[in-house]
C-alpha positions as YAML, in Angstrom:
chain: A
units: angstrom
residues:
- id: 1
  name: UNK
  ca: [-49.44, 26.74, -14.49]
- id: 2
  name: UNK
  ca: [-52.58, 25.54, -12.51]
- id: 3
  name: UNK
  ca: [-52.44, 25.36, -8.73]
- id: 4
  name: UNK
  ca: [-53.07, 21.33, -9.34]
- id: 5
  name: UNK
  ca: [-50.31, 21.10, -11.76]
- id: 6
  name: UNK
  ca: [-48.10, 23.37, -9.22]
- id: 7
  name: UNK
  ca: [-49.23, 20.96, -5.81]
- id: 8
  name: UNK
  ca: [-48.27, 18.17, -7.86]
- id: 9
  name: UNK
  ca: [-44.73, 19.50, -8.64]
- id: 10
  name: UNK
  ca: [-44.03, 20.44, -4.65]
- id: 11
  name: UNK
  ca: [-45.23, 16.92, -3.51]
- id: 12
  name: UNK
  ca: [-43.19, 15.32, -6.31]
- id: 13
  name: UNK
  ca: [-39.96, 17.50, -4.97]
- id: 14
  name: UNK
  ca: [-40.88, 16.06, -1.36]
- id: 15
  name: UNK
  ca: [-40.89, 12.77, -2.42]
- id: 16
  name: UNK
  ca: [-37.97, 12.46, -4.96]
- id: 17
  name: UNK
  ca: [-35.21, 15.48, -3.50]
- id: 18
  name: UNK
  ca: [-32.75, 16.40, -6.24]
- id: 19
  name: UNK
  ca: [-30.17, 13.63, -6.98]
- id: 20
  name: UNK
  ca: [-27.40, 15.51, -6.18]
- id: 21
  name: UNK
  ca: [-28.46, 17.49, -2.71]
- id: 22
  name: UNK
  ca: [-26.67, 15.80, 0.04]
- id: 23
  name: UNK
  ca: [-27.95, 13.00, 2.17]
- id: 24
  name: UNK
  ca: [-28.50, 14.74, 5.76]
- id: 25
  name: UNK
  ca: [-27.42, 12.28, 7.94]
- id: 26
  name: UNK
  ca: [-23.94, 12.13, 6.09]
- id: 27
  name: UNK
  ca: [-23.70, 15.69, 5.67]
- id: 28
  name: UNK
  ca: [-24.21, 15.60, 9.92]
- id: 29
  name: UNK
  ca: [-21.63, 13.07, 9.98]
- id: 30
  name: UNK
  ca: [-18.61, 14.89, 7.71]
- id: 31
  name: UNK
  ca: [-19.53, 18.16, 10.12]
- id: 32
  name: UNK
  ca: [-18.46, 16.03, 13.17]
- id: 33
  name: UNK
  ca: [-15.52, 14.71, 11.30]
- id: 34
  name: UNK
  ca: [-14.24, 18.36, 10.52]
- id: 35
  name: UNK
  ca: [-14.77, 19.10, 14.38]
- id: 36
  name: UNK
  ca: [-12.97, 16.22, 15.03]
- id: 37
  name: UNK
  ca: [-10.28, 17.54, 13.31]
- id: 38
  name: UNK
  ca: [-10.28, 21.08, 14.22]
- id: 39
  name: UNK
  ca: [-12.19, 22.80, 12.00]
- id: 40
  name: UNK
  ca: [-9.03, 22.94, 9.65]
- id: 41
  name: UNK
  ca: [-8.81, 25.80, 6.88]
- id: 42
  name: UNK
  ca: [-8.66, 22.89, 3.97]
- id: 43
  name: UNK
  ca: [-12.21, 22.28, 5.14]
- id: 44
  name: UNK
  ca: [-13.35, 25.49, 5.03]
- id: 45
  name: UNK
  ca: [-15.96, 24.54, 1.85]
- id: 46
  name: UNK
  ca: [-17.76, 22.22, 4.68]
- id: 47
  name: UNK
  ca: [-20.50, 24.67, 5.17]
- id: 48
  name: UNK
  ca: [-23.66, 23.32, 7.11]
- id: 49
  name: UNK
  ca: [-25.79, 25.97, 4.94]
- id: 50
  name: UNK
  ca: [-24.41, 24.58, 1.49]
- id: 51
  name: UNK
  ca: [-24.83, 20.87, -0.39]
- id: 52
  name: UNK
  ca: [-21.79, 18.54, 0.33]
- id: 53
  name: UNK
  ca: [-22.33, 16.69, -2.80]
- id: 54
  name: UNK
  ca: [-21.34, 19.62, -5.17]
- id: 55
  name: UNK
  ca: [-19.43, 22.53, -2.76]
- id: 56
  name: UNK
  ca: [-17.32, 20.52, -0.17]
- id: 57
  name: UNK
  ca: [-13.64, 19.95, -1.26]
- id: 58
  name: UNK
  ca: [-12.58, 15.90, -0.94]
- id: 59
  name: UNK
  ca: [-16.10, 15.08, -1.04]
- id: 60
  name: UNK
  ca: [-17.84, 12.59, -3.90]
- id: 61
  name: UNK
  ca: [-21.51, 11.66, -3.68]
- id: 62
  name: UNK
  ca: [-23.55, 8.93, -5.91]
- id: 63
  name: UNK
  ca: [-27.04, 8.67, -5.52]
- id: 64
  name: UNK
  ca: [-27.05, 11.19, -2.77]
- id: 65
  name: UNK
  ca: [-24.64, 9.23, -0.67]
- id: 66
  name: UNK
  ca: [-21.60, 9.61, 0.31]
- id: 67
  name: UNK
  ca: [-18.67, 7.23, -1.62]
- id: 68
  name: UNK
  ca: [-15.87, 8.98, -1.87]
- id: 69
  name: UNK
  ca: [-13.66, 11.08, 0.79]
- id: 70
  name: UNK
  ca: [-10.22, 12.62, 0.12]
- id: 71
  name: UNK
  ca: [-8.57, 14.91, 2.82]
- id: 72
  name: UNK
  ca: [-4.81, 15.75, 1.88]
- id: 73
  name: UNK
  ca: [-2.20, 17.73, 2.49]
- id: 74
  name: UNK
  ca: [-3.77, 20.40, 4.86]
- id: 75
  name: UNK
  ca: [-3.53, 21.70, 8.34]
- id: 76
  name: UNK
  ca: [-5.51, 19.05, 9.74]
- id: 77
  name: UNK
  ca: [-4.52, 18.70, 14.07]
- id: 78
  name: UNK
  ca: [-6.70, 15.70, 15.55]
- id: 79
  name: UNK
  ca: [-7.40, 12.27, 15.44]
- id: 80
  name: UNK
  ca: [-10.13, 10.05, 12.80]
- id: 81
  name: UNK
  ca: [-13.50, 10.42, 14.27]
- id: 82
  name: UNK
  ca: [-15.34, 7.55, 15.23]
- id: 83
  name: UNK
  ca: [-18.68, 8.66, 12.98]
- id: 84
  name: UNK
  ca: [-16.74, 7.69, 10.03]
- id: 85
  name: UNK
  ca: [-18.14, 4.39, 10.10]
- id: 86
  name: UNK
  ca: [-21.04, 6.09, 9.61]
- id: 87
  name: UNK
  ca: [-20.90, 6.76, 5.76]
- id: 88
  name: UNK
  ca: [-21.72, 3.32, 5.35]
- id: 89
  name: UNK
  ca: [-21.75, 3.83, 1.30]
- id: 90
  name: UNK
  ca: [-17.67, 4.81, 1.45]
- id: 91
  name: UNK
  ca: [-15.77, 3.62, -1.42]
- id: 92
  name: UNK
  ca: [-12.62, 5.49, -1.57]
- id: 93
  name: UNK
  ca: [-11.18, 7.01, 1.74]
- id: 94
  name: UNK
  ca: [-8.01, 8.76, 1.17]
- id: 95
  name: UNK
  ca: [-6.36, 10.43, 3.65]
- id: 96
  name: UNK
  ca: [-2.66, 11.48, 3.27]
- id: 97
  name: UNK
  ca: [0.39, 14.06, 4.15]
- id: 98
  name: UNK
  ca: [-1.63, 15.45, 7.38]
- id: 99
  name: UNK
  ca: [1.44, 15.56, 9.61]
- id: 100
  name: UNK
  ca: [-0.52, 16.10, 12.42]
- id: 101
  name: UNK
  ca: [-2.90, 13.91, 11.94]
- id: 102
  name: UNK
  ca: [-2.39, 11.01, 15.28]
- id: 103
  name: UNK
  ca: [-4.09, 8.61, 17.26]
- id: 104
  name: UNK
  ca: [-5.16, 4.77, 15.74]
- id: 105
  name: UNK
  ca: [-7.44, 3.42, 13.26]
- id: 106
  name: UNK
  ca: [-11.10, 3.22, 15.10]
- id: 107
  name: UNK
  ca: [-12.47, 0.08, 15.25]
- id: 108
  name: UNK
  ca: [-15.87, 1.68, 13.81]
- id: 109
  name: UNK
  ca: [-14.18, 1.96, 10.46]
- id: 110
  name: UNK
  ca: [-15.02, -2.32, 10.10]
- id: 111
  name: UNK
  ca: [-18.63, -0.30, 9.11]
- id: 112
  name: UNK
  ca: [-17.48, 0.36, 5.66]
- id: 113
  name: UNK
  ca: [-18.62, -2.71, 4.39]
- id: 114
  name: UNK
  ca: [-18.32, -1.24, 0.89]
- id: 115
  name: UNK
  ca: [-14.69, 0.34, 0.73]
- id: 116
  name: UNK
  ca: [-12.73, -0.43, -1.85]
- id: 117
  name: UNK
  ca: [-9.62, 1.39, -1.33]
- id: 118
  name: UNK
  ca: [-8.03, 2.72, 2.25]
- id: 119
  name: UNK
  ca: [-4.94, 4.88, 2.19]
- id: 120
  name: UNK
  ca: [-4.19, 6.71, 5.53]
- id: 121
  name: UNK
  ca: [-0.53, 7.99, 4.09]
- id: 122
  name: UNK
  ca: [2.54, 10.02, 5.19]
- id: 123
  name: UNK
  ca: [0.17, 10.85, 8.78]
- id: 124
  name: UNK
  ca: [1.36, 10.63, 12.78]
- id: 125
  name: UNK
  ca: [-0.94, 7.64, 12.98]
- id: 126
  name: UNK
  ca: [0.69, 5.05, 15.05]
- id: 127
  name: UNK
  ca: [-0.25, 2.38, 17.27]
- id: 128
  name: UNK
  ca: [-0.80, -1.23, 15.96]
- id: 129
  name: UNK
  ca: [-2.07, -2.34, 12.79]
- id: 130
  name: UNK
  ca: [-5.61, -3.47, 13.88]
- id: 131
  name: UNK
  ca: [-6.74, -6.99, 13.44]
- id: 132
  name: UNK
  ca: [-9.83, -6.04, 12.21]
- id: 133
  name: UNK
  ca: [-8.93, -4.29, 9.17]
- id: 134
  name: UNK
  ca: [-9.38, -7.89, 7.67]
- id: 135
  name: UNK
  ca: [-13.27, -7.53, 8.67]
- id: 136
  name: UNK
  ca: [-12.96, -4.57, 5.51]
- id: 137
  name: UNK
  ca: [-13.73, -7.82, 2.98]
- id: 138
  name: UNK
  ca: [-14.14, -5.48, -0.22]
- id: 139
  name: UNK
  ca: [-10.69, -3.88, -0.29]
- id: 140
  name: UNK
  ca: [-8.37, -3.94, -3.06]
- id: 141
  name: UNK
  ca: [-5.59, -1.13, -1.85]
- id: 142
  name: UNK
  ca: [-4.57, -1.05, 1.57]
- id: 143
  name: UNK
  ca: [-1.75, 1.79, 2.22]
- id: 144
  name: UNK
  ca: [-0.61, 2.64, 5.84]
- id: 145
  name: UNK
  ca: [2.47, 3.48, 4.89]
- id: 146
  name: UNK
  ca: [4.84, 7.02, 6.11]
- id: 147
  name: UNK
  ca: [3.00, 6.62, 9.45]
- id: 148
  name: UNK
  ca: [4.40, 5.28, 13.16]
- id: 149
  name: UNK
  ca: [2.41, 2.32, 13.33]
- id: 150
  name: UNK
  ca: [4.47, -0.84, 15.50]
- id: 151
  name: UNK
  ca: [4.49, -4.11, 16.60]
- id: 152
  name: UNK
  ca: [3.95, -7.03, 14.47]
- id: 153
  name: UNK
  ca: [1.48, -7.33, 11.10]
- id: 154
  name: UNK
  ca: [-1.52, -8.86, 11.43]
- id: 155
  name: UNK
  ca: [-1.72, -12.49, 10.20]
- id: 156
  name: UNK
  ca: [-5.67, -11.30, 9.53]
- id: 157
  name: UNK
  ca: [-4.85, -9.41, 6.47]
- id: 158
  name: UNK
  ca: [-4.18, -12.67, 4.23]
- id: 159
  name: UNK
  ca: [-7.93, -13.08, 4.47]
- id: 160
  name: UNK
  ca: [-9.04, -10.19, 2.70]
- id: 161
  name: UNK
  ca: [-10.04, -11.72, -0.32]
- id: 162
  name: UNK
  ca: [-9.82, -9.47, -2.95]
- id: 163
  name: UNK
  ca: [-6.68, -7.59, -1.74]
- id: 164
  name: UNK
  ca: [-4.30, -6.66, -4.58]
- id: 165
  name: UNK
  ca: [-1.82, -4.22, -2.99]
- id: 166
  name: UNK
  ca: [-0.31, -3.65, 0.77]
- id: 167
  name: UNK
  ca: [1.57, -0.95, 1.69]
- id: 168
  name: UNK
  ca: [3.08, -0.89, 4.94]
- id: 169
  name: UNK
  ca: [6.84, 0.33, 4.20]
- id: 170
  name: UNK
  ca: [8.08, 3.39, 6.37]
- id: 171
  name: UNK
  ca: [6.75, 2.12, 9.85]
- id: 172
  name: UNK
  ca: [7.80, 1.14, 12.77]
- id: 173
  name: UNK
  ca: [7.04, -2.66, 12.23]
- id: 174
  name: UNK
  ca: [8.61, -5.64, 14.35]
- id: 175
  name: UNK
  ca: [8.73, -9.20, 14.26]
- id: 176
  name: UNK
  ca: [8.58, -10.63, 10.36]
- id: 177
  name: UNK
  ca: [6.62, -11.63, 7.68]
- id: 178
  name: UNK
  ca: [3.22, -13.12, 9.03]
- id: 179
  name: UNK
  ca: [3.14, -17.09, 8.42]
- id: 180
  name: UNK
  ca: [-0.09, -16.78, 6.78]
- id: 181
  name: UNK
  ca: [0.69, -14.75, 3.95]
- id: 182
  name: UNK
  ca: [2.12, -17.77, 2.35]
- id: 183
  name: UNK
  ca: [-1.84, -18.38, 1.47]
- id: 184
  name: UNK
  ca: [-4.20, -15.42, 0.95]
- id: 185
  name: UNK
  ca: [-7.94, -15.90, 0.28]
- id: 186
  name: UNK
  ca: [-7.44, -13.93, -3.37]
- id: 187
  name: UNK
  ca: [-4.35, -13.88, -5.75]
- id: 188
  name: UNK
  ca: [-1.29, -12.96, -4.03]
- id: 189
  name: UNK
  ca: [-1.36, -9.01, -3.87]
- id: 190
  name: UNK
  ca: [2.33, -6.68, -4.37]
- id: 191
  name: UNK
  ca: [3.63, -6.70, -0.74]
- id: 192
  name: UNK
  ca: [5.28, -3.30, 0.21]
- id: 193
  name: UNK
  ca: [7.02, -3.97, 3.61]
- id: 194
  name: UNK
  ca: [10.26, -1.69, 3.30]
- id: 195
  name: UNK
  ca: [11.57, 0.54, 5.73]
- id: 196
  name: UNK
  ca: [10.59, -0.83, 9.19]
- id: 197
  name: UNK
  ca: [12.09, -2.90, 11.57]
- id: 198
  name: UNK
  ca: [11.58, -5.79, 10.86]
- id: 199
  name: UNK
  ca: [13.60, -9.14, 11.47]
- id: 200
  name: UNK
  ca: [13.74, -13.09, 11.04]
- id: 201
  name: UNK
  ca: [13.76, -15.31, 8.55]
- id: 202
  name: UNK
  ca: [11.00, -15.38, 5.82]
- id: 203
  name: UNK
  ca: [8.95, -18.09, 6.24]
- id: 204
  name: UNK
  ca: [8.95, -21.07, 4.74]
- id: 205
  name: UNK
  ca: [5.45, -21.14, 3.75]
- id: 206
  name: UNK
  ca: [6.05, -18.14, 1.37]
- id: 207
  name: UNK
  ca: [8.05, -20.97, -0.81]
- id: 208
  name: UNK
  ca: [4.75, -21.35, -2.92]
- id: 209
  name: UNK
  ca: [4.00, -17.81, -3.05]
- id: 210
  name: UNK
  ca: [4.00, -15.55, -6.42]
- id: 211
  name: UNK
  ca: [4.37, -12.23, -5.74]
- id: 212
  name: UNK
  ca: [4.18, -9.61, -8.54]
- id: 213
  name: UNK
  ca: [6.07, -6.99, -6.22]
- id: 214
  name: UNK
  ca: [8.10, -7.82, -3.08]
- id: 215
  name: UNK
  ca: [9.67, -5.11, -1.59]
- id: 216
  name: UNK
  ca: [11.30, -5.38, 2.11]
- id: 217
  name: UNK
  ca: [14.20, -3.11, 1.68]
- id: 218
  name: UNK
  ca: [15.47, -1.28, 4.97]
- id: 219
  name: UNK
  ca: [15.03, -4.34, 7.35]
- id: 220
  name: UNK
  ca: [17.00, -6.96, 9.52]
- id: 221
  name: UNK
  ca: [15.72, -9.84, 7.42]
- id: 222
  name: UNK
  ca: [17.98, -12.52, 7.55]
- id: 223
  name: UNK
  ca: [18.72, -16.54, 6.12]
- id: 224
  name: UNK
  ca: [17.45, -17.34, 2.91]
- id: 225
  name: UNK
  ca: [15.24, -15.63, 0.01]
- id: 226
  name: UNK
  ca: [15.76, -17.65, -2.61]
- id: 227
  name: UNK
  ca: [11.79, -18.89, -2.49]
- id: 228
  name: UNK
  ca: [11.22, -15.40, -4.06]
- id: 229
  name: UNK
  ca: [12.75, -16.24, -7.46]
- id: 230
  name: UNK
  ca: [11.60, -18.94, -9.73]
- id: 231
  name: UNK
  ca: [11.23, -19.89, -13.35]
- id: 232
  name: UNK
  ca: [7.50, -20.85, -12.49]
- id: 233
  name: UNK
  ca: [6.80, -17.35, -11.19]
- id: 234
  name: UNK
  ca: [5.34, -14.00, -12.61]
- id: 235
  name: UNK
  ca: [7.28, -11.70, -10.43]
- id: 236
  name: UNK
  ca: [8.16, -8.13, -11.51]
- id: 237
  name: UNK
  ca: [9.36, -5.85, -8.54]
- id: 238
  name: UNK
  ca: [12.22, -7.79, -6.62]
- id: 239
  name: UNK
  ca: [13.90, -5.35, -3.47]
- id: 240
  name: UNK
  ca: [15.06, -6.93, -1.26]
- id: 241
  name: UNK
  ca: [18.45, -4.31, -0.62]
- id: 242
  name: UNK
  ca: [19.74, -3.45, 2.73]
- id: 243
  name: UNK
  ca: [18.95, -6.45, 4.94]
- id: 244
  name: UNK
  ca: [21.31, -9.86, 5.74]
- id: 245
  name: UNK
  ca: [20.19, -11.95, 3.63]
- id: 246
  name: UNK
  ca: [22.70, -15.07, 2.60]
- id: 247
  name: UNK
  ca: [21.93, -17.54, -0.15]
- id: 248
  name: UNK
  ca: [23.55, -18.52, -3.44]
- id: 249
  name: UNK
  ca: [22.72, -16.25, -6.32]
- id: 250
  name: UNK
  ca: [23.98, -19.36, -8.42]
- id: 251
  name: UNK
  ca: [21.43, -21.32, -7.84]
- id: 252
  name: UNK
  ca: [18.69, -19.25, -8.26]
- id: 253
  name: UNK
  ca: [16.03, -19.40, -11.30]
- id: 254
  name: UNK
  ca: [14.69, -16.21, -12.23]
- id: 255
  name: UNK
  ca: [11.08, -15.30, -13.81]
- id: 256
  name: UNK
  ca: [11.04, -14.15, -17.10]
- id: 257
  name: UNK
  ca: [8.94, -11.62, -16.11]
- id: 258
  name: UNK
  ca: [11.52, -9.76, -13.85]
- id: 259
  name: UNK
  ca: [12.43, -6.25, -14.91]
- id: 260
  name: UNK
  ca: [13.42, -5.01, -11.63]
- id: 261
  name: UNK
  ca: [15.90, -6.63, -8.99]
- id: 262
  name: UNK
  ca: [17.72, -5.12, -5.96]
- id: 263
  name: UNK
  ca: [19.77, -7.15, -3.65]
- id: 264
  name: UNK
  ca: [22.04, -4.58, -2.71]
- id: 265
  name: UNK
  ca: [23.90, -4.18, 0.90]
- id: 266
  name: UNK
  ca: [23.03, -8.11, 1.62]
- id: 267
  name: UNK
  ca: [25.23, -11.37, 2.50]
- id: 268
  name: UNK
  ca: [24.12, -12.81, -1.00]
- id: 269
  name: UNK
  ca: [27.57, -14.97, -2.46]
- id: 270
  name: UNK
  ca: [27.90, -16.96, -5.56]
- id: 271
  name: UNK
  ca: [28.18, -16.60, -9.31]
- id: 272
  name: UNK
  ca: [26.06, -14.47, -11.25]
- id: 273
  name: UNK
  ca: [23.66, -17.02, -13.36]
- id: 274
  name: UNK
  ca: [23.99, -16.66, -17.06]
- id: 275
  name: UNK
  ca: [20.38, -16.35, -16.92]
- id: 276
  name: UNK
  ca: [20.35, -12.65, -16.16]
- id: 277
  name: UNK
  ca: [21.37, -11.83, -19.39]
- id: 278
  name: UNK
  ca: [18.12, -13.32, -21.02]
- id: 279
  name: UNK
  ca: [16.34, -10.49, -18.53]
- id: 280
  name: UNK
  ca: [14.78, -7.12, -20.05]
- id: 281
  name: UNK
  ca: [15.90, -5.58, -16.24]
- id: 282
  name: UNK
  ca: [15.32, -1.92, -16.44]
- id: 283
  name: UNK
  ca: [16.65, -1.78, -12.29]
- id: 284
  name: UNK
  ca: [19.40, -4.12, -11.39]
- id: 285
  name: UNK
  ca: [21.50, -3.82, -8.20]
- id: 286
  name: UNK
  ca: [23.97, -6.22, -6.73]
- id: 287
  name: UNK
  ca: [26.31, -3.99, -4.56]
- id: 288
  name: UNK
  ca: [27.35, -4.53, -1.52]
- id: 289
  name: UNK
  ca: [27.45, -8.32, -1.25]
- id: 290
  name: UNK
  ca: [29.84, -11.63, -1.48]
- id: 291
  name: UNK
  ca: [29.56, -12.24, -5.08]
- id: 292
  name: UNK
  ca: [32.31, -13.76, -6.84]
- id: 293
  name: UNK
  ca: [33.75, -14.18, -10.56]
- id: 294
  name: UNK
  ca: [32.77, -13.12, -13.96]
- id: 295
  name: UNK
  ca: [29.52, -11.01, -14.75]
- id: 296
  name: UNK
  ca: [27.89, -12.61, -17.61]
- id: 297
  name: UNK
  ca: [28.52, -10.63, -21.33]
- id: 298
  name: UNK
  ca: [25.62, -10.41, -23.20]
- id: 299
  name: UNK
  ca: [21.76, -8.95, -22.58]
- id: 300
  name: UNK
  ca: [21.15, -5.73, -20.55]
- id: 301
  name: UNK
  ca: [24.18, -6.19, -17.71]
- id: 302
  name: UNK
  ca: [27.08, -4.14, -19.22]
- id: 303
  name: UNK
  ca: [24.13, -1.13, -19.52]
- id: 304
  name: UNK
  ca: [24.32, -0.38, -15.74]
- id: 305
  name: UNK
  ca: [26.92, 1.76, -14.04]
- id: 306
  name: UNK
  ca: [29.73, -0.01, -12.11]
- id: 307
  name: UNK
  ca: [28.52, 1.12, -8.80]
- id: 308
  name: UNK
  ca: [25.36, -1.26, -9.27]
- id: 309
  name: UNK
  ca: [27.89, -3.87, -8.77]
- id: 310
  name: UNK
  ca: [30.90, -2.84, -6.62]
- id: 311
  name: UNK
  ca: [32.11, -3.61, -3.34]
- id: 312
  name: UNK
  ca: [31.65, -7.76, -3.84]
- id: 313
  name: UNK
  ca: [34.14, -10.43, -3.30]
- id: 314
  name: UNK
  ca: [35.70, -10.81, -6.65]
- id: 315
  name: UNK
  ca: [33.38, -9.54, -9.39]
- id: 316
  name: UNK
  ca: [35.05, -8.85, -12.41]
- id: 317
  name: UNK
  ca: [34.58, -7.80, -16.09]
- id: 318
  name: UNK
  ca: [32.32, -5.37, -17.91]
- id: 319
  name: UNK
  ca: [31.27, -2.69, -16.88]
- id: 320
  name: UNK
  ca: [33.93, -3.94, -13.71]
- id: 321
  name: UNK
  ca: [37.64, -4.43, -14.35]
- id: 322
  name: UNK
  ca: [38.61, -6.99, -16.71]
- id: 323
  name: UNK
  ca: [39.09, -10.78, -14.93]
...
C-alpha cells in the first residue's frame, strides 16, 4: 500500500473512530458511577483500558453512545451518582434487586431527556417520590416499586404524556390516590399502587377514568370503588383485596373485558350480579366480605374453589353449600 493511500487511511480513522468504540466522556461517566457504588464485583468488566460498548456487563451503546444501562442483582453498597444525568442518550435504565443500594432519586436524572423506561426495583431507595420525575416527558414504564420510598405520590406524574405503566406497590406510601390522575396527558396507563399505606377515599374524579389494570391491594382504602367497574370500560386487572372498601356489588356493571377481579378481605355487601357469569374471569376472588344470597349458575363461577368465596354474610350454592 502507498504511504498516500496509508496517510489517508490514519486521517480517515481520526476523523470517523470505529462505530462501536465507546464515547469517552460516557465511558468517564459509568467509571464514576461504579465508584459511586463501590467498585462492586458485578462491575468488574468496567475496565478503563477496555471499550464499554462491547466488554462492560449492563452496558448497550448505539452510535457510540450510551442508551442502555442495566445493573442487577449484585453486591452493589452506595447511592445513584449524580453523573448519571450525564448519559444524556439513556433509553433504558434498569436498576433492580441491589439490596443495598439507598439514598433518593437525584434530581440530575430530569437530564435524560430521552429515557424511555425507568425501573429502580426491589432497592433500599427511600425518601419521597420526586416531583420532577414528571420533567422525564418520554417515559413509558415507570417502576419504583420493592423500595422504602414515603409520603404522598406526586400529582406531577399524570402529566407524563406518554406513560403507560406505574409501579409503585411495596412502598411506604401515605395519603391516597392523587386527584389528578383522574386526567393524564396520554391514555390512562395500568396503575400498580398495592402494598403501601395508603388511605382515603378514591377520588371522585377517577369516576371517568379507564384503567386497563388497577391494583391497590394491601391498603386502608376506604368508601366506595364502584367508579372502577363499568360496561363502558376496557378494564382487565381489577385488585382491589385487603382494604375497607363498602359498596354494593349489585349494582355494579362490569367490562366485558374483565378476566381478573379481586375484592377479597373488603366491606363489599350485596348480591352477586348475574352478569359475572357472562365473564371469561381466569382470577376471581370475593372472600372475606358482606355478600349475601345465591351465586349465579352458569359461566366460569362454579370453576373456582370455595375458599374464593367463603367467609361472607350468606353466600350460598355452587361451589358453596346449597341455599
Amino acid at each position: 500500500m502507498k504511504l498516500l493511500d496509508l496517510s489517508l487511511l490514519f486521517f480517515f480513522f481520526i476523523l470517523f473512530p470505529c462505530s462501536k468504540s465507546c464515547n469517552s466522556n460516557d465511558k468517564t461517566t459509568l467509571l464514576k458511577i461504579k465508584k459511586s457504588l463501590n467498585n462492586p464485583q458485578i462491575l468488574n468488566s468496567w475496565d478503563p483500558q477496555t471499550n464499554c460498548c462491547t466488554n462492560w456487563t449492563g452496558v448497550v451503546c448505539t452510535h457510540r453512545r450510551i442508551t442502555g444501562l442495566t445493573i442487577a442483582a449484585g453486591d452493589v453498597v452506595g447511592q445513584i451518582a449524580e453523573e448519571i444525568g450525564d448519559l444524556t442518550d439513556l433509553v433504558i435504565l434498569d436498576w433492580s434487586s441491589l439490596s443495598q443500594l439507598r439514598g433518593t432519586i437525584p434530581r440530575s436524572i430530569t437530564k435524560l431527556k430521552n429515557l424511555v423506561y425507568l425501573r429502580f426495583r426491589i432497592t433500599q431507595l427511600s425518601g419521597p417520590v420526586p416531583k420532577y420525575i414528571s420533567e422525564l416527558q418520554n417515559v413509558t414504564f415507570l417502576d419504583l416499586s420493592f423500595n422504602r420510598f414515603n409520603g404522598s405520590i406526586p400529582g406531577s406524574i399524570s402529566q407524563m404524556p406518554k406513560l403507560e405503566t406505574i409501579q409503585l406497590s411495596h412502598n411506604k406510601l401515605t395519603g391516597s390516590i392523587p386527584e389528578s390522575f383522574g386526567s393524564f396527558l396520554g391514555k390512562f396507563p395500568k396503575l400498580y399502587l398495592g402494598n403501601n399505606h395508603l388511605s382515603g377515599e378514591i377520588p371522585k374524579s377517577l369516576s371517568k377514568t379507564d384503567f386497563n389494570t388497577v391494583s391497590l391491594s394491601g391498603n386502608n382504602f376506604s368508601g366506595d370503588a364502584s367508579m372502577f367497574f363499568g360496561h363502558n370500560k376496557t378494564t382487565v386487572r381489577l385488585d382491589l383485596s385487603r382494604n375497607n372498601f363498602h359498596f354494593d356489588l349489585s349494582k355494579v356493571k362490569f367490562a366485558k373485558s374483565l378476566v381478573s377481579l379481586d375484592l377479597s378481605h373488603n366491606r363489599v355487601f350485596g348480591e352477586l350480579p348475574l352478569e359475572l357469569t357472562k365473564l371469561q374471569l381466569t382470577h376471581f376472588n370475593l372472600s372475606f366480605n358482606r355478600l349475601c344470597g345465591s351465586i349465579p349458575q352458569g359461566g366460569l363461577l362454579q370453576n373456582f374453589e370455595v375458599y374464593e368465596f367463603s367467609n361472607n354474610l350468606c353466600l350460598c350454592g355452587a361451589p358453596l353449600k346449597r341455599c
